[in-house]
Short mmCIF file of C-alpha atoms and ligand atoms in Angstrom, two decimals:
data_model
loop_
_atom_site.label_atom_id
_atom_site.label_comp_id
_atom_site.label_asym_id
_atom_site.label_seq_id
_atom_site.Cartn_x
_atom_site.Cartn_y
_atom_site.Cartn_z
CA MET A 61 0.00 0.00 0.00
CA GLY A 62 2.90 2.37 -0.77
CA ARG A 63 0.65 4.94 -2.41
CA TYR A 64 -1.55 5.42 0.64
CA GLU A 65 1.52 5.88 2.81
CA ASP A 66 3.01 8.26 0.28
CA LEU A 67 -0.14 10.36 0.59
CA GLY A 68 -0.01 10.31 4.38
CA ILE A 69 -3.20 8.23 4.58
CA ARG A 70 -3.32 5.83 7.53
CA ARG A 71 -4.87 2.39 7.24
CA VAL A 72 -8.15 1.95 9.12
CA VAL A 73 -8.94 -1.29 10.89
CA ASN A 74 -12.69 -1.27 10.47
CA ALA A 75 -14.53 -2.63 13.50
CA ALA A 76 -17.48 -0.31 12.70
CA ALA A 77 -19.42 -1.61 9.66
CA THR A 78 -19.41 -1.60 5.84
CA LEU A 79 -19.51 2.20 5.95
CA THR A 80 -19.09 4.07 2.70
CA ARG A 81 -17.13 6.78 4.54
CA LEU A 82 -14.53 4.17 5.56
CA GLY A 83 -14.22 2.64 2.11
CA GLY A 84 -17.14 0.19 2.08
CA SER A 85 -15.49 -3.22 2.04
CA LEU A 86 -12.31 -4.89 0.77
CA SER A 87 -12.50 -6.77 -2.52
CA PRO A 88 -11.30 -10.35 -2.83
CA GLU A 89 -8.75 -11.35 -5.46
CA PRO A 90 -11.26 -12.48 -8.17
CA VAL A 91 -12.86 -9.01 -8.11
CA LEU A 92 -9.49 -7.28 -8.45
CA ALA A 93 -8.53 -9.61 -11.31
CA ALA A 94 -11.82 -8.95 -13.12
CA MET A 95 -11.30 -5.18 -12.81
CA ALA A 96 -7.78 -5.45 -14.23
CA GLU A 97 -9.14 -7.56 -17.11
CA GLY A 98 -11.81 -4.95 -17.75
CA ALA A 99 -9.20 -2.26 -18.19
CA ARG A 100 -7.64 -3.99 -21.21
CA TRP A 101 -10.36 -3.75 -23.92
CA TYR A 102 -12.56 -1.11 -25.48
CA VAL A 103 -16.13 -2.36 -25.56
CA ASP A 104 -19.68 -1.23 -26.35
CA MET A 105 -20.66 -0.01 -22.88
CA GLU A 106 -24.43 -0.36 -23.35
CA ALA A 107 -23.98 -3.97 -24.47
CA LEU A 108 -21.65 -4.65 -21.52
CA GLU A 109 -24.08 -3.11 -19.03
CA ARG A 110 -26.89 -5.30 -20.40
CA ALA A 111 -24.78 -8.47 -20.47
CA VAL A 112 -23.38 -8.06 -16.95
CA SER A 113 -26.82 -7.13 -15.60
CA ALA A 114 -28.51 -10.12 -17.26
CA ARG A 115 -25.90 -12.45 -15.74
CA ILE A 116 -26.36 -10.91 -12.28
CA ALA A 117 -30.15 -11.16 -12.58
CA ALA A 118 -29.91 -14.87 -13.41
CA LEU A 119 -27.44 -15.54 -10.60
CA THR A 120 -29.64 -13.77 -8.03
CA HIS A 121 -32.97 -15.28 -9.19
CA ASN A 122 -34.34 -11.92 -10.36
CA GLU A 123 -36.15 -11.11 -13.60
CA ALA A 124 -33.77 -8.25 -14.32
CA CYS A 125 -30.94 -6.05 -13.04
CA THR A 126 -29.21 -2.81 -13.86
CA VAL A 127 -25.81 -1.96 -12.37
CA THR A 128 -25.52 1.54 -10.92
CA GLY A 129 -22.78 3.67 -9.41
CA GLY A 130 -23.86 2.70 -5.86
CA ALA A 131 -27.12 2.13 -4.01
CA ALA A 132 -27.67 5.91 -3.77
CA ALA A 133 -27.32 6.12 -7.57
CA GLY A 134 -29.82 3.24 -7.61
CA LEU A 135 -32.28 5.51 -5.78
CA VAL A 136 -31.77 8.20 -8.45
CA VAL A 137 -32.37 5.90 -11.44
CA SER A 138 -35.19 3.98 -9.72
CA ALA A 139 -37.02 7.20 -8.88
CA ALA A 140 -36.40 8.52 -12.38
CA GLY A 141 -37.58 5.26 -13.94
CA CYS A 142 -40.78 5.16 -11.89
CA MET A 143 -41.50 8.77 -12.86
CA THR A 144 -40.80 8.44 -16.59
CA ARG A 145 -41.89 4.81 -17.22
CA GLY A 146 -40.07 4.27 -20.47
CA SER A 147 -40.38 7.77 -21.94
CA LEU A 148 -36.90 8.78 -23.08
CA GLY A 149 -38.08 12.31 -23.71
CA ALA A 150 -39.29 12.63 -20.13
CA ALA A 151 -36.04 11.10 -18.84
CA GLN A 152 -34.07 13.78 -20.70
CA ARG A 153 -36.05 16.56 -19.03
CA LEU A 154 -35.45 15.41 -15.46
CA PRO A 155 -35.15 16.76 -12.82
CA ASP A 156 -37.87 18.93 -14.39
CA ALA A 157 -40.81 16.65 -13.60
CA ALA A 158 -43.62 18.88 -14.91
CA GLY A 159 -46.49 16.71 -16.09
CA LEU A 160 -45.04 13.50 -14.62
CA PRO A 161 -46.21 11.58 -11.56
CA ASN A 162 -43.32 12.54 -9.28
CA ARG A 163 -44.51 11.96 -5.71
CA ILE A 164 -42.60 9.35 -3.76
CA VAL A 165 -44.16 8.14 -0.56
CA LEU A 166 -41.94 7.11 2.35
CA PHE A 167 -42.26 6.48 6.05
CA ARG A 168 -41.27 9.35 8.32
CA ASN A 169 -39.03 7.23 10.53
CA GLN A 170 -37.31 5.65 7.53
CA ARG A 171 -36.02 8.99 6.32
CA THR A 172 -32.28 8.71 5.66
CA ARG A 173 -29.56 11.02 4.40
CA TYR A 174 -29.83 9.13 1.09
CA ASP A 175 -33.32 10.59 0.39
CA GLN A 176 -31.67 13.45 -1.42
CA ALA A 177 -30.96 10.97 -4.24
CA LEU A 178 -34.72 10.76 -4.87
CA ARG A 179 -35.06 14.54 -5.03
CA LEU A 180 -32.08 14.70 -7.37
CA ALA A 181 -34.23 12.83 -9.90
CA GLY A 182 -36.97 15.44 -9.51
CA ALA A 183 -39.16 13.57 -7.04
CA GLN A 184 -41.24 15.23 -4.35
CA LEU A 185 -41.19 13.33 -1.06
CA ILE A 186 -44.45 12.62 0.78
CA GLU A 187 -43.99 11.45 4.38
CA ILE A 188 -46.44 9.22 6.21
CA GLY A 189 -46.55 7.61 9.66
CA TYR A 190 -44.77 8.25 12.92
CA ALA A 191 -41.94 6.64 14.86
CA VAL A 192 -44.23 6.81 17.90
CA GLY A 193 -47.75 5.68 17.09
CA GLY A 194 -46.92 3.89 13.85
CA THR A 195 -48.79 4.16 10.58
CA TYR A 196 -52.41 3.39 9.67
CA PRO A 197 -52.97 1.52 6.39
CA ALA A 198 -55.37 4.31 5.43
CA GLU A 199 -52.52 6.81 5.58
CA LEU A 200 -50.72 4.89 2.86
CA GLU A 201 -53.91 4.47 0.85
CA ASP A 202 -54.62 8.20 1.06
CA ALA A 203 -51.09 9.08 -0.01
CA LEU A 204 -51.37 7.09 -3.24
CA THR A 205 -52.76 9.28 -6.02
CA ASP A 206 -52.34 9.55 -9.77
CA GLN A 207 -49.36 11.78 -8.98
CA THR A 208 -47.55 8.95 -7.14
CA ALA A 209 -44.45 7.54 -8.81
CA ALA A 210 -43.49 4.97 -6.17
CA VAL A 211 -43.28 4.03 -2.51
CA VAL A 212 -39.78 3.74 -1.01
CA TYR A 213 -39.20 1.29 1.83
CA VAL A 214 -35.89 1.04 3.70
CA ALA A 215 -35.22 -2.58 4.72
CA GLY A 216 -33.74 -3.54 8.08
CA SER A 217 -35.21 -4.60 11.41
CA HIS A 218 -33.73 -1.47 13.05
CA LEU A 219 -36.24 0.57 11.01
CA SER A 220 -39.24 -1.68 11.42
CA THR A 221 -41.06 0.09 14.25
CA GLY A 222 -43.34 2.76 12.84
CA PRO A 223 -43.80 1.77 9.21
CA LEU A 224 -46.28 -0.82 8.04
CA PRO A 225 -44.77 -4.25 7.34
CA LEU A 226 -43.27 -4.48 3.85
CA ALA A 227 -45.72 -7.20 2.76
CA GLN A 228 -48.64 -4.92 3.62
CA VAL A 229 -47.04 -1.96 1.84
CA ILE A 230 -46.57 -4.10 -1.28
CA ALA A 231 -50.18 -5.32 -1.10
CA ILE A 232 -51.65 -1.83 -0.73
CA ALA A 233 -49.38 -0.19 -3.33
CA GLY A 234 -49.75 -3.14 -5.73
CA GLY A 235 -53.53 -2.82 -5.57
CA ARG A 236 -53.12 0.69 -6.99
CA GLY A 237 -50.45 -0.21 -9.55
CA VAL A 238 -47.78 1.72 -7.64
CA PRO A 239 -44.27 0.18 -7.59
CA VAL A 240 -42.42 -0.33 -4.29
CA ILE A 241 -38.69 0.43 -4.24
CA VAL A 242 -36.84 -1.37 -1.42
CA ASP A 243 -33.57 0.21 -0.30
CA ALA A 244 -31.64 -2.83 0.98
CA ALA A 245 -28.21 -1.25 0.48
CA ALA A 246 -26.63 -2.74 3.60
CA GLN A 247 -28.85 -5.81 3.97
CA LEU A 248 -26.31 -8.53 3.06
CA PRO A 249 -26.05 -10.95 4.79
CA PRO A 250 -28.36 -12.78 4.68
CA VAL A 251 -27.70 -13.76 1.05
CA GLU A 252 -31.39 -14.60 0.52
CA ASN A 253 -32.21 -10.88 0.58
CA LEU A 254 -30.89 -10.74 -3.00
CA TRP A 255 -34.13 -12.40 -4.10
CA ARG A 256 -36.44 -12.35 -1.05
CA PHE A 257 -37.78 -8.78 -1.40
CA ALA A 258 -38.45 -9.20 -5.12
CA GLU A 259 -40.23 -12.48 -4.42
CA MET A 260 -42.42 -10.59 -1.95
CA GLY A 261 -43.48 -8.38 -4.86
CA ALA A 262 -41.18 -5.35 -4.66
CA ALA A 263 -40.72 -3.76 -8.10
CA LEU A 264 -37.12 -2.65 -7.51
CA VAL A 265 -34.61 -3.72 -4.83
CA LEU A 266 -31.35 -1.83 -4.27
CA PHE A 267 -28.05 -3.10 -2.92
CA SER A 268 -24.66 -1.51 -2.47
CA GLY A 269 -21.98 -3.31 -4.50
CA GLY A 270 -19.34 -2.00 -2.14
CA LYS A 271 -20.80 -3.22 1.17
CA GLY A 272 -21.64 -6.89 1.85
CA LEU A 273 -20.92 -7.98 -1.73
CA CYS A 274 -17.28 -6.82 -1.47
CA GLY A 275 -17.42 -5.48 -5.02
CA PRO A 276 -16.06 -2.20 -6.39
CA GLN A 277 -17.01 0.52 -3.92
CA ALA A 278 -18.74 2.72 -6.50
CA THR A 279 -21.20 0.08 -7.72
CA GLY A 280 -24.74 -0.89 -6.80
CA LEU A 281 -27.46 -3.24 -8.00
CA VAL A 282 -31.04 -2.48 -8.94
CA LEU A 283 -32.78 -5.87 -9.04
CA GLY A 284 -36.40 -6.82 -9.56
CA ARG A 285 -39.24 -6.89 -12.06
CA ALA A 286 -38.33 -6.74 -15.76
CA LYS A 287 -40.61 -3.83 -16.62
CA TRP A 288 -39.56 -1.57 -13.75
CA VAL A 289 -35.86 -2.43 -14.08
CA GLU A 290 -36.03 -1.54 -17.78
CA TYR A 291 -37.55 1.85 -16.91
CA ALA A 292 -34.70 2.39 -14.42
CA ARG A 293 -32.09 1.24 -16.96
CA LEU A 294 -33.24 3.87 -19.46
CA CYS A 295 -32.39 6.47 -16.79
CA ASN A 296 -29.03 4.86 -15.92
CA SER A 297 -25.45 5.20 -17.10
CA PRO A 298 -24.12 4.89 -19.79
CA ARG A 299 -27.20 6.51 -21.36
CA TYR A 300 -27.62 10.30 -21.36
CA ALA A 301 -30.02 10.35 -18.46
CA PRO A 302 -30.11 11.24 -14.74
CA GLY A 303 -27.73 8.35 -13.97
CA ARG A 304 -25.08 9.53 -16.44
CA PRO A 305 -23.07 11.56 -13.88
CA MET A 306 -22.91 8.40 -11.73
CA LYS A 307 -21.39 6.29 -14.46
CA VAL A 308 -20.17 2.75 -13.94
CA SER A 309 -16.87 1.92 -15.64
CA LYS A 310 -16.13 -1.23 -17.64
CA GLU A 311 -13.71 -2.24 -14.86
CA GLU A 312 -16.47 -1.85 -12.28
CA LEU A 313 -19.01 -3.73 -14.41
CA LEU A 314 -16.74 -6.78 -14.62
CA GLY A 315 -15.79 -6.31 -10.97
CA ILE A 316 -19.35 -6.33 -9.63
CA LEU A 317 -20.18 -9.44 -11.66
CA ALA A 318 -17.15 -11.19 -10.16
CA ALA A 319 -18.21 -9.98 -6.70
CA VAL A 320 -21.73 -11.40 -7.05
CA GLU A 321 -20.28 -14.73 -8.23
CA TRP A 322 -17.80 -14.69 -5.34
CA TYR A 323 -20.44 -13.78 -2.75
CA LEU A 324 -22.88 -16.48 -3.87
CA ALA A 325 -20.10 -19.09 -3.77
CA GLN A 326 -19.17 -18.30 -0.16
CA ASP A 327 -19.87 -20.76 2.63
CA HIS A 328 -22.25 -18.40 4.45
CA PRO A 329 -22.62 -20.44 7.66
CA ALA A 330 -18.81 -20.64 7.84
CA MET A 331 -18.58 -16.86 7.36
CA LEU A 332 -21.05 -16.31 10.22
CA ALA A 333 -19.11 -18.82 12.34
CA ARG A 334 -15.85 -16.95 11.77
CA TRP A 335 -17.47 -13.68 12.79
CA GLU A 336 -18.89 -15.37 15.91
CA GLU A 337 -15.38 -16.51 16.84
CA GLN A 338 -14.01 -13.01 16.38
CA VAL A 339 -16.78 -11.60 18.56
CA ALA A 340 -16.18 -14.29 21.20
CA TYR A 341 -12.47 -13.43 21.24
CA MET A 342 -13.08 -9.71 21.72
CA VAL A 343 -15.72 -10.29 24.41
CA GLN A 344 -13.46 -12.63 26.32
CA ALA A 345 -10.45 -10.30 26.00
CA LEU A 346 -12.33 -7.22 27.27
CA ASP A 347 -14.99 -8.43 29.69
CA GLY A 348 -14.16 -7.57 33.30
CA VAL A 349 -10.90 -5.78 32.42
CA SER A 350 -10.24 -2.23 33.72
CA GLY A 351 -13.86 -1.35 34.34
CA LEU A 352 -15.14 -2.67 31.02
CA SER A 353 -17.91 -5.17 30.60
CA ALA A 354 -18.35 -6.91 27.28
CA ARG A 355 -20.94 -9.25 25.84
CA ARG A 356 -22.19 -10.60 22.54
CA ASP A 357 -24.89 -8.43 20.96
CA PHE A 358 -27.29 -9.33 18.17
CA PRO A 359 -28.34 -8.22 15.55
CA SER A 360 -26.02 -5.65 13.91
CA GLU A 361 -26.53 -1.87 13.72
CA ALA A 362 -28.44 -2.27 10.44
CA GLY A 363 -30.54 -5.14 11.77
CA GLN A 364 -28.53 -7.80 9.96
CA PRO A 365 -28.37 -11.27 11.54
CA VAL A 366 -24.71 -10.86 12.51
CA ALA A 367 -23.29 -10.75 16.04
CA ARG A 368 -21.01 -8.01 17.38
CA ALA A 369 -19.26 -7.28 20.68
CA ARG A 370 -20.92 -4.73 22.97
CA VAL A 371 -18.38 -3.07 25.27
CA GLU A 372 -19.62 -0.91 28.13
CA PHE A 373 -17.38 1.56 29.95
CA GLY A 374 -18.24 1.29 33.65
CA PRO A 375 -17.54 3.96 36.32
CA ASP A 376 -14.17 2.34 37.09
CA ALA A 377 -12.89 2.53 33.51
CA PRO A 378 -9.80 4.80 33.44
CA VAL A 379 -11.13 6.79 30.44
CA ARG A 380 -14.57 7.56 29.14
CA ARG A 381 -15.87 5.96 25.97
CA ASP A 382 -15.54 9.08 23.82
CA GLN A 383 -11.90 9.56 24.73
CA ALA A 384 -11.21 5.92 23.92
CA VAL A 385 -12.88 6.37 20.50
CA LEU A 386 -10.69 9.40 19.76
CA ARG A 387 -7.54 7.57 20.80
CA LEU A 388 -8.46 4.51 18.71
CA ARG A 389 -9.01 6.79 15.72
CA ALA A 390 -5.70 8.59 16.27
CA GLY A 391 -3.61 5.40 16.22
CA ASP A 392 -1.74 3.91 13.29
CA PRO A 393 -3.48 1.90 12.06
CA ALA A 394 -6.61 3.77 13.13
CA VAL A 395 -9.37 1.63 14.65
CA GLU A 396 -12.96 2.67 13.93
CA VAL A 397 -15.90 1.50 16.04
CA LEU A 398 -19.59 2.39 16.38
CA THR A 399 -21.05 3.91 19.55
CA ALA A 400 -24.39 3.84 21.31
CA GLU A 401 -25.84 5.31 24.50
CA ASP A 402 -23.32 7.26 26.62
CA ASP A 403 -20.86 4.53 27.50
CA VAL A 404 -21.12 1.78 24.90
CA MET A 405 -19.00 0.91 21.89
CA PHE A 406 -19.70 -1.86 19.41
CA LEU A 407 -16.98 -3.95 17.78
CA ASN A 408 -18.34 -5.43 14.55
CA PRO A 409 -16.49 -8.33 12.90
CA VAL A 410 -17.80 -8.12 9.32
CA CYS A 411 -15.01 -5.85 8.05
CA LEU A 412 -12.21 -7.41 10.12
CA GLU A 413 -9.66 -9.58 8.39
CA PRO A 414 -8.90 -12.87 10.17
CA GLY A 415 -6.74 -12.04 13.19
CA GLU A 416 -7.62 -8.35 13.32
CA GLU A 417 -9.92 -9.04 16.28
CA ARG A 418 -6.71 -9.43 18.32
CA LEU A 419 -5.41 -6.06 17.17
CA VAL A 420 -8.74 -4.39 17.98
CA ALA A 421 -8.95 -5.86 21.47
CA ALA A 422 -5.31 -4.97 22.18
CA ARG A 423 -5.85 -1.40 20.99
CA VAL A 424 -8.95 -0.98 23.17
CA LEU A 425 -6.97 -2.14 26.20
CA ALA A 426 -4.02 0.10 25.27
CA VAL A 427 -6.10 3.29 24.93
CA LEU A 428 -7.53 2.74 28.41
CA HIS A 429 -4.07 3.42 29.76
CA GLY A 430 -3.09 6.43 27.74
CA ASP A 431 -1.65 4.94 24.57
C1 PLP B 521 -25.05 2.71 2.30
C2 PLP B 521 -26.50 3.00 2.06
C3 PLP B 521 -26.90 3.66 0.89
C4 PLP B 521 -25.92 4.17 -0.14
O1 PLP B 521 -25.16 3.17 -0.70
P1 PLP B 521 -23.95 3.52 -1.70
O2 PLP B 521 -23.65 2.23 -2.38
O3 PLP B 521 -22.83 4.02 -0.83
O4 PLP B 521 -24.40 4.57 -2.64
C5 PLP B 521 -28.26 3.86 0.68
N1 PLP B 521 -29.17 3.45 1.58
C6 PLP B 521 -28.83 2.82 2.72
C7 PLP B 521 -29.89 2.37 3.67
C8 PLP B 521 -27.47 2.57 3.00
O5 PLP B 521 -27.12 1.94 4.13
#
């Protein structure tokens, strides 16, 4: 990694999550090889996008796919596709949505910082429901008009109090011919999510290529129903459309295909077992030491069925949690963690290389005593 060092960029040991701001995930060798292969030919980019997407759709048991420049780019082209529904002329005019159905309905407590991607396409956001008090089915029914382009639903059990259940949303929206877009960017594992939401009847399902799939960081998948995916594709790179500024390179197209193949070929129970062992090591190394108490926690911060270590800083801990976080971040390599409540940090195994759990536990102990 001479170039990073040359630039003065420290390596991060990522005990936080597949966070885009930390680089997403690390790609395995077959993905890197596919990207290098991609760099060696000129090709027809529209044909390549269709061929790669068709292969990914078949591998993931979906009718269709289009590869985007990330899950957030997937929100842009999905929103644009649901608004323009195959009209190239309308797609060219976006984000000017005059005369198009451009309202996108979403649940108030599923608002995320990625919503801006929907507005970038020209959509107007209509909020329903409450975090406290939930949502009545009639609220969704009332929100669906002839101006509605789609309903957006953000998957993950951490966001499931307040909105209606996805199956009910799909039933109500489907009854009115309104497509449901599921943002499942960080919802791998479990691997079944690649087809489960579409099987439930979602029109479009979005994943980050650079999170659980370990593909190129600036890729994403839009999977789902043939008709709706085609509408999204017409708004996607490499066409002159709202997705054009979020283009996907030929290297990335081959890379994400290799990543999907790699991910599907993994021994998923063995992967979960390795993460459990890493969590068990960190819990055992930190529990009862210097005022810390540690235990296994489940599920992950995004509601995925993956364990993590929950470390609580008791009154006897020599430093407070926030100071420990700053010291971990200041080290070389830096160690990044997630926090909760006033005194809790979470150590997540999914982005740790084998053996890095030892480094993380040792660094946590070291920063307690001033290092
Ligand atoms: C990470 C994330 C995104 C954005 O994904 P990118 O691939 O980085 O564009 C969108 N929605 C949710 C819920 C996410 O977690």
